[in-house]
Amino acid sequence: MTQILVTLNEDATTVHVRKAIEMLRGVVSTTVFKTKDESNKKTLRQQAYVKESLKRAFDEMKQARREGRKLQSADDFIKELEAEESV
């Protein structure tokens, strides 16, 4: 058996598309799955968090350049994390 996944936007009428698919030769069954809004909300929250984190990091970098400070390297940061874990 072969399955085909069809994604419809909000404008498409599910009933009409489903009836058209059922009319095709060889179609055994059709099933409608709706995307859960919770997964979309979680993804949006994650994207907002990443955006805010990157904005803070970029602002910190600009401020350090203005003040002539040297920023911590990624290697130094990892060593610091490892040191905290061992305590």
Coordinates of N, CA, C and O in Angstrom, one line a residue:
M1 N 0.8 -1.2 0.0 CA 0.0 0.0 0.0 C 0.9 1.2 0.0 O 1.9 1.3 0.7
T2 N 0.5 2.3 -0.7 CA 1.2 3.5 -0.8 C 0.3 4.6 -0.2 O -0.9 4.6 -0.5
Q3 N 0.9 5.5 0.5 CA 0.1 6.7 1.1 C 0.7 8.0 0.5 O 1.9 8.1 0.3
I4 N -0.2 8.9 0.4 CA 0.2 10.3 -0.1 C -0.3 11.3 0.9 O -1.5 11.2 1.3
L5 N 0.5 12.1 1.4 CA 0.2 13.2 2.3 C -0.1 14.4 1.6 O 0.8 14.9 0.8
V6 N -1.3 15.0 1.7 CA -1.7 16.3 1.1 C -1.9 17.3 2.2 O -2.6 17.1 3.1
T7 N -1.2 18.4 2.1 CA -1.4 19.5 3.0 C -2.2 20.6 2.4 O -1.9 21.1 1.3
L8 N -3.3 21.0 3.1 CA -4.2 22.0 2.5 C -4.1 23.3 3.4 O -3.9 23.3 4.6
N9 N -4.2 24.4 2.7 CA -4.2 25.7 3.4 C -5.6 25.9 4.0 O -6.5 25.2 3.7
E10 N -5.8 27.0 4.7 CA -7.1 27.3 5.3 C -8.2 27.5 4.3 O -9.3 27.3 4.6
D11 N -7.8 28.0 3.1 CA -8.8 28.3 2.1 C -9.5 27.1 1.5 O -10.6 27.2 0.9
A12 N -8.7 26.0 1.4 CA -9.2 24.8 0.7 C -10.3 24.1 1.6 O -10.3 24.1 2.8
T13 N -11.4 23.7 0.9 CA -12.5 23.0 1.5 C -12.1 21.5 1.6 O -12.0 20.8 0.6
T14 N -11.9 21.0 2.8 CA -11.5 19.7 3.0 C -12.5 18.7 2.4 O -12.1 17.7 1.8
V15 N -13.8 18.9 2.6 CA -14.8 18.0 2.1 C -14.7 17.8 0.6 O -14.7 16.7 0.1
H16 N -14.5 18.9 -0.2 CA -14.5 18.8 -1.6 C -13.2 18.0 -2.1 O -13.2 17.2 -3.0
V17 N -12.1 18.4 -1.5 CA -10.8 17.7 -1.8 C -10.9 16.2 -1.5 O -10.5 15.4 -2.3
R18 N -11.5 15.9 -0.4 CA -11.6 14.5 0.0 C -12.5 13.7 -0.9 O -12.1 12.6 -1.3
K19 N -13.6 14.3 -1.4 CA -14.5 13.6 -2.3 C -13.8 13.4 -3.6 O -13.9 12.4 -4.3
A20 N -13.0 14.4 -4.1 CA -12.3 14.3 -5.4 C -11.3 13.2 -5.3 O -11.1 12.4 -6.2
I21 N -10.6 13.0 -4.2 CA -9.6 12.0 -4.0 C -10.2 10.6 -4.0 O -9.8 9.7 -4.6
E22 N -11.4 10.5 -3.3 CA -12.1 9.2 -3.2 C -12.6 8.8 -4.6 O -12.8 7.6 -4.8
M23 N -12.8 9.7 -5.5 CA -13.2 9.3 -6.9 C -12.1 8.7 -7.7 O -12.4 8.1 -8.8
L24 N -10.9 8.9 -7.3 CA -9.8 8.3 -8.1 C -9.7 6.8 -8.0 O -10.0 6.2 -6.9
R25 N -9.4 6.2 -9.1 CA -9.3 4.7 -9.1 C -8.2 4.2 -8.2 O -7.1 4.8 -8.1
G26 N -8.4 3.2 -7.4 CA -7.4 2.6 -6.5 C -7.4 3.2 -5.1 O -6.7 2.7 -4.2
V27 N -8.2 4.3 -4.8 CA -8.2 4.8 -3.5 C -9.0 4.0 -2.6 O -10.2 3.7 -2.8
V28 N -8.4 3.5 -1.5 CA -9.1 2.6 -0.6 C -9.8 3.4 0.5 O -10.9 3.1 0.9
S29 N -9.1 4.4 1.0 CA -9.8 5.2 2.1 C -9.1 6.6 2.2 O -8.0 6.8 1.6
T30 N -9.8 7.5 2.8 CA -9.2 8.8 3.0 C -9.4 9.2 4.5 O -10.4 8.8 5.1
T31 N -8.5 9.9 5.1 CA -8.5 10.3 6.5 C -8.1 11.7 6.6 O -7.1 12.1 5.9
V32 N -8.8 12.5 7.4 CA -8.4 13.9 7.6 C -7.8 14.1 9.0 O -8.3 13.6 10.0
F33 N -6.6 14.7 9.0 CA -5.9 15.0 10.3 C -5.8 16.5 10.3 O -5.3 17.1 9.4
K34 N -6.1 17.0 11.5 CA -5.9 18.5 11.6 C -4.7 18.7 12.5 O -4.5 18.0 13.5
T35 N -4.0 19.8 12.2 CA -2.8 20.1 12.9 C -3.3 20.7 14.3 O -4.2 21.5 14.3
K36 N -2.6 20.3 15.3 CA -2.9 20.8 16.6 C -2.3 22.2 16.8 O -1.2 22.5 16.4
D37 N -3.1 23.1 17.3 CA -2.7 24.5 17.5 C -1.6 24.5 18.6 O -0.8 25.4 18.6
E38 N -1.6 23.6 19.5 CA -0.6 23.6 20.6 C 0.8 23.4 20.1 O 1.7 24.1 20.5
S39 N 1.0 22.6 19.0 CA 2.3 22.4 18.5 C 2.8 23.7 17.8 O 3.9 24.1 17.8
N40 N 1.8 24.4 17.1 CA 2.1 25.7 16.5 C 2.5 26.7 17.5 O 3.4 27.5 17.4
K41 N 1.7 26.8 18.6 CA 2.0 27.7 19.7 C 3.4 27.5 20.3 O 4.1 28.4 20.6
K42 N 3.7 26.2 20.5 CA 5.0 25.9 21.1 C 6.1 26.3 20.1 O 7.1 26.9 20.6
T43 N 6.0 26.1 18.8 CA 7.0 26.5 17.9 C 7.1 28.0 17.8 O 8.2 28.5 17.8
L44 N 6.0 28.7 17.9 CA 6.1 30.2 17.9 C 6.8 30.7 19.2 O 7.5 31.7 19.1
R45 N 6.5 30.1 20.3 CA 7.2 30.5 21.6 C 8.7 30.2 21.4 O 9.5 31.0 21.9
Q46 N 9.1 29.1 20.9 CA 10.5 28.8 20.7 C 11.1 29.8 19.8 O 12.3 30.2 20.0
Q47 N 10.5 30.1 18.7 CA 11.0 31.0 17.7 C 11.2 32.4 18.4 O 12.2 33.1 18.1
A48 N 10.2 32.8 19.2 CA 10.3 34.1 19.8 C 11.5 34.1 20.8 O 12.2 35.1 20.9
Y49 N 11.7 33.0 21.5 CA 12.8 32.9 22.5 C 14.1 33.0 21.8 O 15.0 33.7 22.2
V50 N 14.3 32.3 20.7 CA 15.5 32.3 19.9 C 15.8 33.7 19.4 O 16.9 34.2 19.5
K51 N 14.7 34.4 18.9 CA 14.9 35.7 18.3 C 15.3 36.7 19.4 O 16.3 37.5 19.2
E52 N 14.7 36.6 20.6 CA 15.0 37.5 21.7 C 16.5 37.2 22.2 O 17.2 38.1 22.5
S53 N 16.9 35.9 22.3 CA 18.2 35.6 22.7 C 19.3 36.1 21.7 O 20.3 36.7 22.1
L54 N 19.0 36.0 20.4 CA 19.9 36.5 19.5 C 20.0 38.0 19.5 O 21.1 38.6 19.3
K55 N 18.9 38.6 19.7 CA 18.9 40.1 19.8 C 19.7 40.6 21.0 O 20.5 41.5 20.9
R56 N 19.6 39.9 22.1 CA 20.4 40.3 23.3 C 21.8 40.1 23.1 O 22.7 40.9 23.4
A57 N 22.2 38.9 22.4 CA 23.6 38.6 22.1 C 24.2 39.7 21.2 O 25.3 40.1 21.4
F58 N 23.4 40.0 20.2 CA 23.9 41.0 19.2 C 24.1 42.4 19.9 O 25.1 43.1 19.7
D59 N 23.1 42.8 20.7 CA 23.2 44.0 21.5 C 24.4 44.0 22.4 O 25.1 45.1 22.5
E60 N 24.7 42.9 23.0 CA 25.9 42.8 23.9 C 27.2 42.9 23.1 O 28.1 43.6 23.5
M61 N 27.2 42.4 21.9 CA 28.3 42.4 21.0 C 28.6 43.9 20.6 O 29.7 44.4 20.7
K62 N 27.5 44.6 20.2 CA 27.7 46.0 19.8 C 28.2 46.9 21.0 O 29.1 47.7 20.8
Q63 N 27.6 46.6 22.1 CA 28.0 47.4 23.3 C 29.5 47.1 23.6 O 30.3 48.1 24.0
A64 N 29.9 45.9 23.6 CA 31.3 45.5 23.9 C 32.3 46.2 22.9 O 33.3 46.7 23.3
R65 N 31.9 46.3 21.6 CA 32.7 46.9 20.6 C 32.8 48.4 20.9 O 33.9 49.0 20.8
R66 N 31.7 49.1 21.3 CA 31.7 50.5 21.6 C 32.6 50.8 22.8 O 33.3 51.8 22.8
E67 N 32.6 49.9 23.8 CA 33.4 50.1 25.0 C 34.8 49.6 24.9 O 35.6 49.7 25.8
G68 N 35.1 48.9 23.8 CA 36.5 48.3 23.6 C 36.7 47.1 24.4 O 37.9 46.7 24.6
R69 N 35.7 46.4 24.9 CA 35.8 45.2 25.6 C 36.0 44.0 24.7 O 35.4 44.0 23.6
K70 N 36.7 43.0 25.2 CA 36.8 41.8 24.4 C 35.8 40.8 24.9 O 35.6 40.6 26.1
L71 N 35.1 40.2 24.0 CA 34.0 39.2 24.3 C 34.7 37.8 24.6 O 35.7 37.5 24.0
Q72 N 34.0 37.1 25.4 CA 34.4 35.7 25.7 C 34.3 34.8 24.5 O 33.3 34.9 23.7
S73 N 35.3 34.0 24.2 CA 35.2 33.1 23.1 C 34.3 31.9 23.4 O 34.0 31.6 24.6
A74 N 33.9 31.2 22.4 CA 33.1 30.0 22.6 C 33.8 28.9 23.4 O 33.2 28.3 24.2
D75 N 35.1 28.8 23.1 CA 35.9 27.8 23.9 C 35.9 28.1 25.3 O 35.8 27.2 26.2
D76 N 36.2 29.4 25.6 CA 36.2 29.8 27.0 C 34.8 29.6 27.7 O 34.8 29.2 28.9
F77 N 33.8 29.9 27.0 CA 32.4 29.7 27.5 C 32.2 28.2 27.8 O 31.7 27.8 28.9
I78 N 32.6 27.3 26.9 CA 32.4 25.9 27.2 C 33.2 25.4 28.4 O 32.8 24.6 29.2
K79 N 34.5 25.9 28.5 CA 35.3 25.6 29.6 C 34.6 26.0 30.9 O 34.6 25.3 31.9
E80 N 34.0 27.2 30.9 CA 33.3 27.7 32.1 C 32.1 26.9 32.4 O 31.9 26.6 33.6
L81 N 31.4 26.4 31.4 CA 30.3 25.5 31.7 C 30.7 24.2 32.3 O 30.1 23.6 33.2
E82 N 31.8 23.6 31.7 CA 32.3 22.4 32.2 C 32.8 22.5 33.7 O 32.6 21.6 34.5
A83 N 33.4 23.6 34.0 CA 33.9 23.9 35.3 C 32.7 24.0 36.3 O 32.8 23.4 37.4
E84 N 31.6 24.6 35.9 CA 30.4 24.7 36.7 C 29.8 23.3 37.0 O 29.2 23.0 38.0
E85 N 29.8 22.4 35.9 CA 29.2 21.1 36.0 C 30.0 20.2 37.0 O 29.4 19.4 37.7
S86 N 31.3 20.4 37.1 CA 32.1 19.6 37.9 C 32.0 20.0 39.4 O 32.5 19.2 40.3
V87 N 31.5 21.1 39.7 CA 31.3 21.6 41.1 C 30.1 20.9 41.7 O 29.2 20.5 41.3

